XYZ file of N, CA and C in Angstrom:
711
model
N 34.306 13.969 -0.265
C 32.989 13.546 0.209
C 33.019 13.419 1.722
N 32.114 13.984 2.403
C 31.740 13.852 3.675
C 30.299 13.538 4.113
N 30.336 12.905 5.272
C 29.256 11.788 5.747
C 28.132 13.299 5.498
N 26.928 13.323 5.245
C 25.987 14.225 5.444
C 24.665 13.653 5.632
N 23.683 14.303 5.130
C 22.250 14.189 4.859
C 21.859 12.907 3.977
N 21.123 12.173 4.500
C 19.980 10.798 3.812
C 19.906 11.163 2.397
N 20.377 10.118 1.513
C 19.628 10.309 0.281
C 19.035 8.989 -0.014
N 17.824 9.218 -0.250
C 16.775 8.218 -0.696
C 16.751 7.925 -2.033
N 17.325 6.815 -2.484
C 17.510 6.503 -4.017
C 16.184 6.453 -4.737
N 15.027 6.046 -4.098
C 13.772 5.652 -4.318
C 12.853 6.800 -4.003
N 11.538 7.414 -5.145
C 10.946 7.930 -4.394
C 10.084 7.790 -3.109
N 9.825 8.227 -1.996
C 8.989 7.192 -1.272
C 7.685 7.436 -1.568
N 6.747 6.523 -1.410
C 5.771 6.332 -1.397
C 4.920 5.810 0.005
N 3.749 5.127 0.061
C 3.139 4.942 0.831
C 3.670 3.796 1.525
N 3.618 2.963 -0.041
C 4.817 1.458 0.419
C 6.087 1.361 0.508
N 6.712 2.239 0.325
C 7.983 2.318 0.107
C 8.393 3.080 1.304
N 7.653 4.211 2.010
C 7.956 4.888 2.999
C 8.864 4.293 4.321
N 7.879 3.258 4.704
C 8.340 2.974 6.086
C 9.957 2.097 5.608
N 9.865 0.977 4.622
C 11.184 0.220 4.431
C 12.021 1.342 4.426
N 12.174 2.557 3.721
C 13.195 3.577 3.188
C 13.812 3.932 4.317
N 12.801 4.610 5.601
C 13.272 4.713 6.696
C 14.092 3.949 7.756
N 13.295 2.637 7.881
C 14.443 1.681 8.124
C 16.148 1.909 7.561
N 15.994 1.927 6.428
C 17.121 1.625 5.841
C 18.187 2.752 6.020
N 17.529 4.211 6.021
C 18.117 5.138 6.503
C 18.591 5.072 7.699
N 18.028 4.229 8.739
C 18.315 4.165 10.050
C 19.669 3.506 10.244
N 19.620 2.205 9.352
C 20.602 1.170 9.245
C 21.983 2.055 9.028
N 21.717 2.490 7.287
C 23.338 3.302 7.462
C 23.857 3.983 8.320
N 22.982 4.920 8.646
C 23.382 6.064 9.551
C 24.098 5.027 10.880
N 23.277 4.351 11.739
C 24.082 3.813 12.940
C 25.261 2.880 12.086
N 25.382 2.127 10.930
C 26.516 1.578 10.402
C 27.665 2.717 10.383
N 27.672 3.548 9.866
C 28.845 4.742 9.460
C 29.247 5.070 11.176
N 28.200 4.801 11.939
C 28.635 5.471 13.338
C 29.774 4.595 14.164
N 28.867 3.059 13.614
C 29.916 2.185 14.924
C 30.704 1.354 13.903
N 31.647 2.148 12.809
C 32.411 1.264 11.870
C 33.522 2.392 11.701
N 34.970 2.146 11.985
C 35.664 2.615 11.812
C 36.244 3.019 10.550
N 36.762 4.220 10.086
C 37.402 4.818 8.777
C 36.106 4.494 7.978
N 35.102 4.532 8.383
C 33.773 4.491 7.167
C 33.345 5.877 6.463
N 33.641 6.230 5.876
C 32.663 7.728 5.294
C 31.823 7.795 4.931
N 30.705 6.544 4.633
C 29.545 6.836 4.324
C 29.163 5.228 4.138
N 27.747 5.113 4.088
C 26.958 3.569 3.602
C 25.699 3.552 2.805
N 25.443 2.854 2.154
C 24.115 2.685 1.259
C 23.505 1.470 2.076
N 22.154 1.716 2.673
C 21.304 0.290 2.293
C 20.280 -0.262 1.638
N 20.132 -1.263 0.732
C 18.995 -1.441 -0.068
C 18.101 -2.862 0.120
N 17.027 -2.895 0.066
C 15.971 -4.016 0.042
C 15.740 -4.667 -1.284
N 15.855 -5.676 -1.165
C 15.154 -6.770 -2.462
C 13.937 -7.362 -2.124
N 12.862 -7.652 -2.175
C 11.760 -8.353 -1.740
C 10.929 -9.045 -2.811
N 11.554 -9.523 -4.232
C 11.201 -9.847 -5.180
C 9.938 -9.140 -5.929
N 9.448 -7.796 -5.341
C 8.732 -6.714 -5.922
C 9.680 -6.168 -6.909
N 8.809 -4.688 -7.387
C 9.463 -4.027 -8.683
C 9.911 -3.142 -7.787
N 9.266 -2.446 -6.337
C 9.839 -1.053 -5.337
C 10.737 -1.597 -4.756
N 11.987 -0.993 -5.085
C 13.671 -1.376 -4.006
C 13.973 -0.446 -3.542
N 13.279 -0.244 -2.252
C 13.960 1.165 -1.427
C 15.273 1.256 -1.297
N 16.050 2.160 -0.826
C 17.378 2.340 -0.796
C 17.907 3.488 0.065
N 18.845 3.775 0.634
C 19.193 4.613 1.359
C 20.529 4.946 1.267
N 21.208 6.292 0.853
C 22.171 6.509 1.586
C 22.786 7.339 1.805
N 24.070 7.469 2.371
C 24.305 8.697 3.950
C 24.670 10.268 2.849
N 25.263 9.885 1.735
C 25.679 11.455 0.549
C 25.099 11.029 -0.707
N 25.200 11.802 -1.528
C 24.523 11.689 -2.860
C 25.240 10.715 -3.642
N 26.821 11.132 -3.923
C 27.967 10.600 -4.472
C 28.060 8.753 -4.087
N 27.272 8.374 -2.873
C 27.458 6.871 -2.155
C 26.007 6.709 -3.127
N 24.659 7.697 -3.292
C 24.009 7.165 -4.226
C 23.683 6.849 -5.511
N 24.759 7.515 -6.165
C 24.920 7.348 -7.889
C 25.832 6.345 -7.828
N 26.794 5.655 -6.715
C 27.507 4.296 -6.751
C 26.558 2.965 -6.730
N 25.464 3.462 -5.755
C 23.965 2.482 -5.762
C 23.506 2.346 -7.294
N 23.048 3.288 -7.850
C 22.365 3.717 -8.695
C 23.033 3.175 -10.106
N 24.520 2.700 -10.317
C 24.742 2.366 -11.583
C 24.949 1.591 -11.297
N 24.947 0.337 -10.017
C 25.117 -0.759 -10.031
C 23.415 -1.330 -10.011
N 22.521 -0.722 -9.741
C 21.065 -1.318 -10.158
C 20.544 -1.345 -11.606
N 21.219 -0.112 -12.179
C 20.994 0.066 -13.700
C 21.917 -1.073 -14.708
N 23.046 -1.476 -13.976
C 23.532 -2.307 -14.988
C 23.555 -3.505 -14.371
N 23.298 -4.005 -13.522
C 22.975 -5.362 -12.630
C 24.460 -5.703 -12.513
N 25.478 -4.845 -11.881
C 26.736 -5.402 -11.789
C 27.754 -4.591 -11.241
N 28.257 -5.074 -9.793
C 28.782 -4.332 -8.756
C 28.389 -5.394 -7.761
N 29.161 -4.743 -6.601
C 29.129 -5.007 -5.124
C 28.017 -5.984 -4.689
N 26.772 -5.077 -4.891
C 25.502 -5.067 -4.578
C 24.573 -6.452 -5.136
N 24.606 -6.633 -6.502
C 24.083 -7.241 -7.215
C 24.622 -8.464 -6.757
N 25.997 -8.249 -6.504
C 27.122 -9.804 -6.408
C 26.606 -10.067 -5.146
N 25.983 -9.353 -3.719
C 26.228 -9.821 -2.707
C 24.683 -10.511 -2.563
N 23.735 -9.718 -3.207
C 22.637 -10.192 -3.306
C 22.093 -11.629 -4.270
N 22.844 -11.736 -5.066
C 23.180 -13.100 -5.240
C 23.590 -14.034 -4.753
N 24.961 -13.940 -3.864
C 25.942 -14.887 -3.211
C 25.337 -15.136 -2.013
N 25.079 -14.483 -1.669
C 24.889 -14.335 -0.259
C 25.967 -14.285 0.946
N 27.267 -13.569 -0.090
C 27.652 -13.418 1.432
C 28.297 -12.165 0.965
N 29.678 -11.493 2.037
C 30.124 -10.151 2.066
C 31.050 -10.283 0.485
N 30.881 -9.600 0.163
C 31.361 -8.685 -0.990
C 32.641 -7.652 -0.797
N 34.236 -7.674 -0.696
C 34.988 -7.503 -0.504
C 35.908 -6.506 -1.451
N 35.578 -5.156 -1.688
C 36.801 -4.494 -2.731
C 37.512 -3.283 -1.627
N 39.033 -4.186 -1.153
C 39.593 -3.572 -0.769
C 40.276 -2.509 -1.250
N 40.576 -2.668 -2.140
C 41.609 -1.628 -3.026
C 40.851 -1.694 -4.566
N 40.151 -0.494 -4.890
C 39.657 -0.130 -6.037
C 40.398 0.586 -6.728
N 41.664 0.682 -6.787
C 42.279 1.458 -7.459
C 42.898 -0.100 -8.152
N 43.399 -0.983 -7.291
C 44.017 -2.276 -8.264
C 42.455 -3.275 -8.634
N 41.579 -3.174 -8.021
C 40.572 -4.209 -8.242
C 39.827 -3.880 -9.273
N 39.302 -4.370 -10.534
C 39.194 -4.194 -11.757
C 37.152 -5.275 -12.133
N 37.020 -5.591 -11.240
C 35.658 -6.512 -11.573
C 34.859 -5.919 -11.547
N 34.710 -4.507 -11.320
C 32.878 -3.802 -12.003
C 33.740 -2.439 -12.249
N 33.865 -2.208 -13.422
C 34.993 -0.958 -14.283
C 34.114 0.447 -13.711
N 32.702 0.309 -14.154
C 32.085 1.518 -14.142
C 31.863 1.836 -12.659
N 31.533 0.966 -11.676
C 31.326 0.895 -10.579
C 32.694 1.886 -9.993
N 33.980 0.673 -10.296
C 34.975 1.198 -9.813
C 35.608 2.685 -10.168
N 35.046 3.350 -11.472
C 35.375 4.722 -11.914
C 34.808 5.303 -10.978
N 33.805 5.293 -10.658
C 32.498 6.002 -10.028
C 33.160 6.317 -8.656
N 33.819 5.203 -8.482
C 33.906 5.234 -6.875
C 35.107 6.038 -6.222
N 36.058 5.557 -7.428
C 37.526 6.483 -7.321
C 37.272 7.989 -7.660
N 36.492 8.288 -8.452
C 35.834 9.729 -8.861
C 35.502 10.757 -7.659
N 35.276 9.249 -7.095
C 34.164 10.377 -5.652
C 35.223 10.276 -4.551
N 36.329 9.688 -4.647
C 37.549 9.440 -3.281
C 37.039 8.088 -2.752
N 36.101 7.062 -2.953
C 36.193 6.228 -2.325
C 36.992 5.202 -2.937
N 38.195 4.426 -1.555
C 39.249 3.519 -1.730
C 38.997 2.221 -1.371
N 38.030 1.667 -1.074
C 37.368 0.670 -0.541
C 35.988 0.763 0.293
N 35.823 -0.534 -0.468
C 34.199 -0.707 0.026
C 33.732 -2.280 0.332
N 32.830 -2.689 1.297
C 32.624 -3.818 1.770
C 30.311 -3.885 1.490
N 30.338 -4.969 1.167
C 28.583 -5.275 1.075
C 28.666 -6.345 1.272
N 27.338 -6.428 2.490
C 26.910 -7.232 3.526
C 25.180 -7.806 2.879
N 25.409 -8.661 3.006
C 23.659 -9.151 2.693
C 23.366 -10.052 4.018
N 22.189 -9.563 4.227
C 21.013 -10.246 5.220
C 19.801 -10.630 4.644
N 19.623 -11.951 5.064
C 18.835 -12.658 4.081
C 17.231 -13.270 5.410
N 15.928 -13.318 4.950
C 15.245 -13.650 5.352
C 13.976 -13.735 4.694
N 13.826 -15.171 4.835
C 13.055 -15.507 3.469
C 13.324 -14.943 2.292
N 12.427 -14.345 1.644
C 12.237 -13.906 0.243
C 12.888 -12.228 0.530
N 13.548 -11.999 1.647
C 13.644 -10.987 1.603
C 14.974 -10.615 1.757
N 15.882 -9.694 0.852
C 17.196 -9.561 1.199
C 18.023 -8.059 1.257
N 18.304 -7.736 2.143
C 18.781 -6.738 2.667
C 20.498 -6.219 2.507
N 21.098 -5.318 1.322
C 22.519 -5.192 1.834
C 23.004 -4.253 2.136
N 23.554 -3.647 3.190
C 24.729 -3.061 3.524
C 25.912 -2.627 3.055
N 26.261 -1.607 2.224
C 27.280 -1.202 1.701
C 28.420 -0.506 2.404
N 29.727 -0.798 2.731
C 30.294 0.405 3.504
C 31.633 0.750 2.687
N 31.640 2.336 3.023
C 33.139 2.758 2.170
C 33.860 3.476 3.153
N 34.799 3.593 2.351
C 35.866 4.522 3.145
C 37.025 4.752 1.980
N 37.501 6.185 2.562
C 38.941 6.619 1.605
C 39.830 6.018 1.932
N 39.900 5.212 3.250
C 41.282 4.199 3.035
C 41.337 3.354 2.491
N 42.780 2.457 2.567
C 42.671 1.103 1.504
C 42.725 0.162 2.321
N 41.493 -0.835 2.529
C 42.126 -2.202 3.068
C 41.833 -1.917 5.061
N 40.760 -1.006 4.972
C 40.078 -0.635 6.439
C 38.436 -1.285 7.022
N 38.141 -2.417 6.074
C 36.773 -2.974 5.930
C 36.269 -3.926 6.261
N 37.892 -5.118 6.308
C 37.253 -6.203 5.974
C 36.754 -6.973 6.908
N 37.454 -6.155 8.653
C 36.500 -6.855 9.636
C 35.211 -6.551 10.018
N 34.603 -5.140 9.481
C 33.184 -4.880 9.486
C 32.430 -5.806 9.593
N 32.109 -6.909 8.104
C 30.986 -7.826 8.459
C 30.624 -8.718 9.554
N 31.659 -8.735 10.523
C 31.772 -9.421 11.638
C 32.117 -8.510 12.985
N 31.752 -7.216 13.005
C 31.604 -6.734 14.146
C 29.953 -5.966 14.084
N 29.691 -4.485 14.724
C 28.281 -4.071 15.005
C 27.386 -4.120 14.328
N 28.066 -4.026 13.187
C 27.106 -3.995 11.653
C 26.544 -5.544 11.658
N 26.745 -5.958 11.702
C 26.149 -7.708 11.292
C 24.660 -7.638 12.342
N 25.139 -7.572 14.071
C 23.827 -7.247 14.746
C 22.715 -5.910 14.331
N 22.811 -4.846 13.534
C 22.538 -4.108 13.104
C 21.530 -4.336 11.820
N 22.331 -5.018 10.811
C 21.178 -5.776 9.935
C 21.104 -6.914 9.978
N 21.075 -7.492 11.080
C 19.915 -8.711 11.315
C 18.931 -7.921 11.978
N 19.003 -7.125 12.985
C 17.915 -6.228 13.512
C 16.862 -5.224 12.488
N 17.445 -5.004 11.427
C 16.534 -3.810 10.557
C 16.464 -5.178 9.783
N 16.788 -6.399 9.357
C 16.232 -7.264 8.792
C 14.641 -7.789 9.078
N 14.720 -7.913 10.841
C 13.650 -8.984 11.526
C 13.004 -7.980 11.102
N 13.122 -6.220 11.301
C 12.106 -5.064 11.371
C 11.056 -5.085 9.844
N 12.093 -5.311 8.836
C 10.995 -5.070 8.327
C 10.591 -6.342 7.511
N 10.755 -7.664 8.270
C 9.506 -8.620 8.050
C 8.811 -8.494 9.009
N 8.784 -7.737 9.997
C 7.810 -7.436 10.973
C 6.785 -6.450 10.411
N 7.582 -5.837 9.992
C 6.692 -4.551 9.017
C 5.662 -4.848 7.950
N 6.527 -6.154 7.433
C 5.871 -6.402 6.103
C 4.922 -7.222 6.354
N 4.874 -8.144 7.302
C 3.719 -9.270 7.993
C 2.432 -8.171 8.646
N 3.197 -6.607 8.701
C 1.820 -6.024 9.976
C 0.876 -5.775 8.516
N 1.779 -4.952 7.514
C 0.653 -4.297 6.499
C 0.184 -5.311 5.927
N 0.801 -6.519 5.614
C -0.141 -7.363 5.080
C -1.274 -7.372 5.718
N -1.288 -8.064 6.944
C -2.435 -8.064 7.579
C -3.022 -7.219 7.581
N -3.182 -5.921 7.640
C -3.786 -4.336 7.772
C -4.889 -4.726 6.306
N -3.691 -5.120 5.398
C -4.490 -4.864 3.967
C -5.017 -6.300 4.202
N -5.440 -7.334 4.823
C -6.597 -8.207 4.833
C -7.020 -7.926 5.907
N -7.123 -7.390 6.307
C -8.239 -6.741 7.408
C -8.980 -5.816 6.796
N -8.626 -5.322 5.831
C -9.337 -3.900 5.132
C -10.433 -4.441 4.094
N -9.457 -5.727 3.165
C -10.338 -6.841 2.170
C -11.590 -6.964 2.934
N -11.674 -8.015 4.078
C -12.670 -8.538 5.020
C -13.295 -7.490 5.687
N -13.194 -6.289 5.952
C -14.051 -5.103 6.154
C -14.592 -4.755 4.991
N -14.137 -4.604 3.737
C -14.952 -4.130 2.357
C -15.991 -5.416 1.921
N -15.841 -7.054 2.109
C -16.238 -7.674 2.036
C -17.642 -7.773 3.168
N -17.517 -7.146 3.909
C -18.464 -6.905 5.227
C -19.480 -6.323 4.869
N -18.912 -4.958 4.688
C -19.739 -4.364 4.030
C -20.447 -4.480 2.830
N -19.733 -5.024 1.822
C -20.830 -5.693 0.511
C -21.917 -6.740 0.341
N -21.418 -7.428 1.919
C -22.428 -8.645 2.159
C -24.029 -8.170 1.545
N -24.407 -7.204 2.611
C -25.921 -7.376 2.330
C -26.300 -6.927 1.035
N -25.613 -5.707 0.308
C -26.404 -6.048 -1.077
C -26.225 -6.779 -2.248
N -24.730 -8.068 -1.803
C -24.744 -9.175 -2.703
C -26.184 -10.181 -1.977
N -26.025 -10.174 -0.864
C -27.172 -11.018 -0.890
C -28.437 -10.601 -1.436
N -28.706 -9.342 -1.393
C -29.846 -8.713 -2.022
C -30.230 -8.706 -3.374
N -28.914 -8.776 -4.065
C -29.132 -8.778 -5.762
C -29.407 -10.394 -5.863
N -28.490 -11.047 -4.534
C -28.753 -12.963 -4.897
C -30.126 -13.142 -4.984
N -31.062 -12.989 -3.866
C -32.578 -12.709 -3.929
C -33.303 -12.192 -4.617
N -32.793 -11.182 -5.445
C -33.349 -10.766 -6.855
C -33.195 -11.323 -8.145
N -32.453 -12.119 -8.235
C -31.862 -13.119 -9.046
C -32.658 -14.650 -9.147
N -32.399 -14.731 -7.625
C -33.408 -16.021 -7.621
C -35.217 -15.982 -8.099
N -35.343 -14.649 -7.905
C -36.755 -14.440 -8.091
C -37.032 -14.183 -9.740
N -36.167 -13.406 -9.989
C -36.474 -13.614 -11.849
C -36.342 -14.992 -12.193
N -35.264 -15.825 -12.088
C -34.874 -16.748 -12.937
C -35.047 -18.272 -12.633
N -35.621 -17.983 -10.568
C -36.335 -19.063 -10.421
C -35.383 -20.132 -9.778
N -34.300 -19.323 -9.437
C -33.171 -20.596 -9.266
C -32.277 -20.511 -7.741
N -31.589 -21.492 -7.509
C -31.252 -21.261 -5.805
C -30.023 -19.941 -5.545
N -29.799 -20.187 -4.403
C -28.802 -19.096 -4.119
C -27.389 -19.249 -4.836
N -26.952 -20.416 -4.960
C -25.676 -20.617 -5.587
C -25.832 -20.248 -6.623
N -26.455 -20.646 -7.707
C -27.126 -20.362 -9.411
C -27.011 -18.958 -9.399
N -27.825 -18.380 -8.543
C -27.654 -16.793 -8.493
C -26.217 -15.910 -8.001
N -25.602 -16.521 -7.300
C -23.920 -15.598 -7.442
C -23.159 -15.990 -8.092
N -23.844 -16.971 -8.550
C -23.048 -17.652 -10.222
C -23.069 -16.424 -11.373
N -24.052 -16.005 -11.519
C -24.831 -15.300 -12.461
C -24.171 -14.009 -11.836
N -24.045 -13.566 -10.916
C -23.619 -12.124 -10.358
C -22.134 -12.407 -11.084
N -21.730 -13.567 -10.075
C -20.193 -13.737 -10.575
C -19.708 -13.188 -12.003
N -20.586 -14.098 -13.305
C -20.056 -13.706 -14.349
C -20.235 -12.545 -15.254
N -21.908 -11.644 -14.657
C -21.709 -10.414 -14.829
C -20.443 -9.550 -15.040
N -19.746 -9.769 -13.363
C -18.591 -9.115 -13.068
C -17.373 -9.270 -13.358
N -17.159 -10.541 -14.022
C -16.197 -10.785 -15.082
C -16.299 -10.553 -16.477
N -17.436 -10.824 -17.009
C -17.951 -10.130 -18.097
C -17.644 -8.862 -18.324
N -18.065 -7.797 -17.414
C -17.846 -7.091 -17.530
C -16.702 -5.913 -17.038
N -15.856 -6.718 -16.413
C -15.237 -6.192 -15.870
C -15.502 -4.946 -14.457
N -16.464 -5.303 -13.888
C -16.702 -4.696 -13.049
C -16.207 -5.399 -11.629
N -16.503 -4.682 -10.301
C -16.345 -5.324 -9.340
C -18.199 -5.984 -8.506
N -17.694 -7.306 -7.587
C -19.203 -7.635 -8.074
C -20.205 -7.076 -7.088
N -19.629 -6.192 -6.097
C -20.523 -5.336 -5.566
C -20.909 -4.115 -6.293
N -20.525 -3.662 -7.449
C -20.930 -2.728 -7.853
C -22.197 -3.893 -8.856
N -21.693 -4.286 -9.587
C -22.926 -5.555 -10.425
C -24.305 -5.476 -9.369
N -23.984 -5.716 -7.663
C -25.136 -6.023 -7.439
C -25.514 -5.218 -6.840
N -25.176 -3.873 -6.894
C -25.867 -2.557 -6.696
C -26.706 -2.091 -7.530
N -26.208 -2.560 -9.035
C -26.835 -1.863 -10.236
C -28.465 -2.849 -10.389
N -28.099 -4.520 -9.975
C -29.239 -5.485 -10.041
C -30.201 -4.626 -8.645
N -29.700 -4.690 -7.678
C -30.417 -3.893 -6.517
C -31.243 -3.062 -6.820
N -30.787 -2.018 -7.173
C -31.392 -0.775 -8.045
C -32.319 -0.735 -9.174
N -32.050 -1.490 -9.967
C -33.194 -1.767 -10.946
C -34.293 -2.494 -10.330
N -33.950 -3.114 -9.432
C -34.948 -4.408 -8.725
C -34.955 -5.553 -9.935
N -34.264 -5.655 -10.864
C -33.971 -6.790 -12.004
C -34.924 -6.661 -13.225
N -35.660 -5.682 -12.890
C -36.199 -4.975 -13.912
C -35.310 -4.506 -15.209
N -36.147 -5.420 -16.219
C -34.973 -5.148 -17.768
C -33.911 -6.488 -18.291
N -33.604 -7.147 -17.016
C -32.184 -7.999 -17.008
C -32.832 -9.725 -16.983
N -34.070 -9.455 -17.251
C -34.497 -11.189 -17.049
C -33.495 -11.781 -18.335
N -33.839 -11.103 -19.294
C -33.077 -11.862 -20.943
C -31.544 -12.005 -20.669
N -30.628 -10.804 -20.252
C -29.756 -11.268 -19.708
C -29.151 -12.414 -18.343
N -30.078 -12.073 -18.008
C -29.694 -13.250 -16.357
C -30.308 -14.602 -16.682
N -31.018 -14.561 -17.873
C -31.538 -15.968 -18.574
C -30.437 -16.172 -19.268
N -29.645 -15.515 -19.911
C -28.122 -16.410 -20.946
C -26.857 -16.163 -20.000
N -27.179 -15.795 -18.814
C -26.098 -15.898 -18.231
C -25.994 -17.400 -17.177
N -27.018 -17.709 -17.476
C -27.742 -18.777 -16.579
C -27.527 -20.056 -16.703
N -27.555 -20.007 -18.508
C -27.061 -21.217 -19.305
C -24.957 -21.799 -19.089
């Protein structure tokens, strides 16, 4: 096995895109400024179901890949513990069997995982190498400033799209204003009742029916409430 081309354990997606990249970024400069390394995986936890992942050969990603499928390896342990995760010698070290087949299969003789933790969010660092017992000062040299840096990045990341996506809410909400108020005024006029009473009545339309309640008060809009007195009278009660 030799260091090559990104493999993305995860497909990317829209949400998944930008973390993946990060993470690609991470290994790649890890394998660079870590001695006897041949390759690294990095993966995200964020208590979602999407766990991006990254890493530098294919062979470093089917070592990812059966330790997520069976919740047990390196990875799982470091993301629990919270701290570095230590298999110097996988040829004598025996605590994740399948892990460790996998790894000797592919020439790797040791491997080290790093977790970075922030808030709800946890980040680890995998590193290997064909030697034995070449790792264990990693977590405490470039790599450590490395993912604390792609750590802060993507709660920076994750704080921007949030906001993006409530900025987008409160723009769609903007826009629905005037013809919820419009169906409210049509409401009040059949049934005789104030403004609250009336997005009461929109309200449970749109749970009722499972609709959203700007579409409810497009459809009241449109009719001009023509037809819906009998209904907006038992919805009223």
């Amino acid at each position: 096995m030799t260091q090559g081309h990104m493999t993305q354990l995860d497909q990317e997606t829209p949400e998944s895109g930008l973390p993946a990249r990060r993470l690609s970024e991470l290994a790649e400069e890890a394998v660079r400024c870590t001695a006897h390394c041949c390759g690294a995986v990095a993966t995200v936890r964020d208590g979602s179901d999407a766990r991006p992942s990254a890493a530098t050969h294919p062979d470093l990603a089917a070592l990812a890949s059966v330790q997520r499928r069976s919740g047990v390896g390196p990875i799982p342990a470091a993301e629990e513990g919270g701290l570095p995760v230590d298999a110097a010698d996988l040829l004598r070290d025996r605590r994740w069997p399948e892990y460790r087949a996998l790894a000797l299969d592919s020439g790797v003789r040791s491997s080290v995982t790093i977790p970075f933790r922030s808030a709800d969010l946890t980040i680890t660092l995998s590193l290997y190498s064909f030697r034995v017992g070449t790792l264990q000062d990693a977590p405490h040299g470039p790599v450590r400033a490395l993912g604390d840096l792609a750590t802060t990045c993507l709660v920076r990341d994750r704080s921007y799209r949030a906001a993006l996506t409530e900025l987008d809410q409160m723009g769609a909400a903007l826009r629905t204003r005037p013809v919820v108020d419009q169906a409210c005024g049509i409401v009040m006029h059949v049934l005789g009742c104030d403004a609250d009473e009336a997005f009461t009545v929109l309200r449970r339309i749109s749970q009722t029916t499972n609709r959203k309640l700007s579409d409810v008060a497009s459809a009241v809009v449109e009719r001009r409430g023509r037809g819906l007195e009998r209904e907006l009278t038992a919805l009223k009660q």
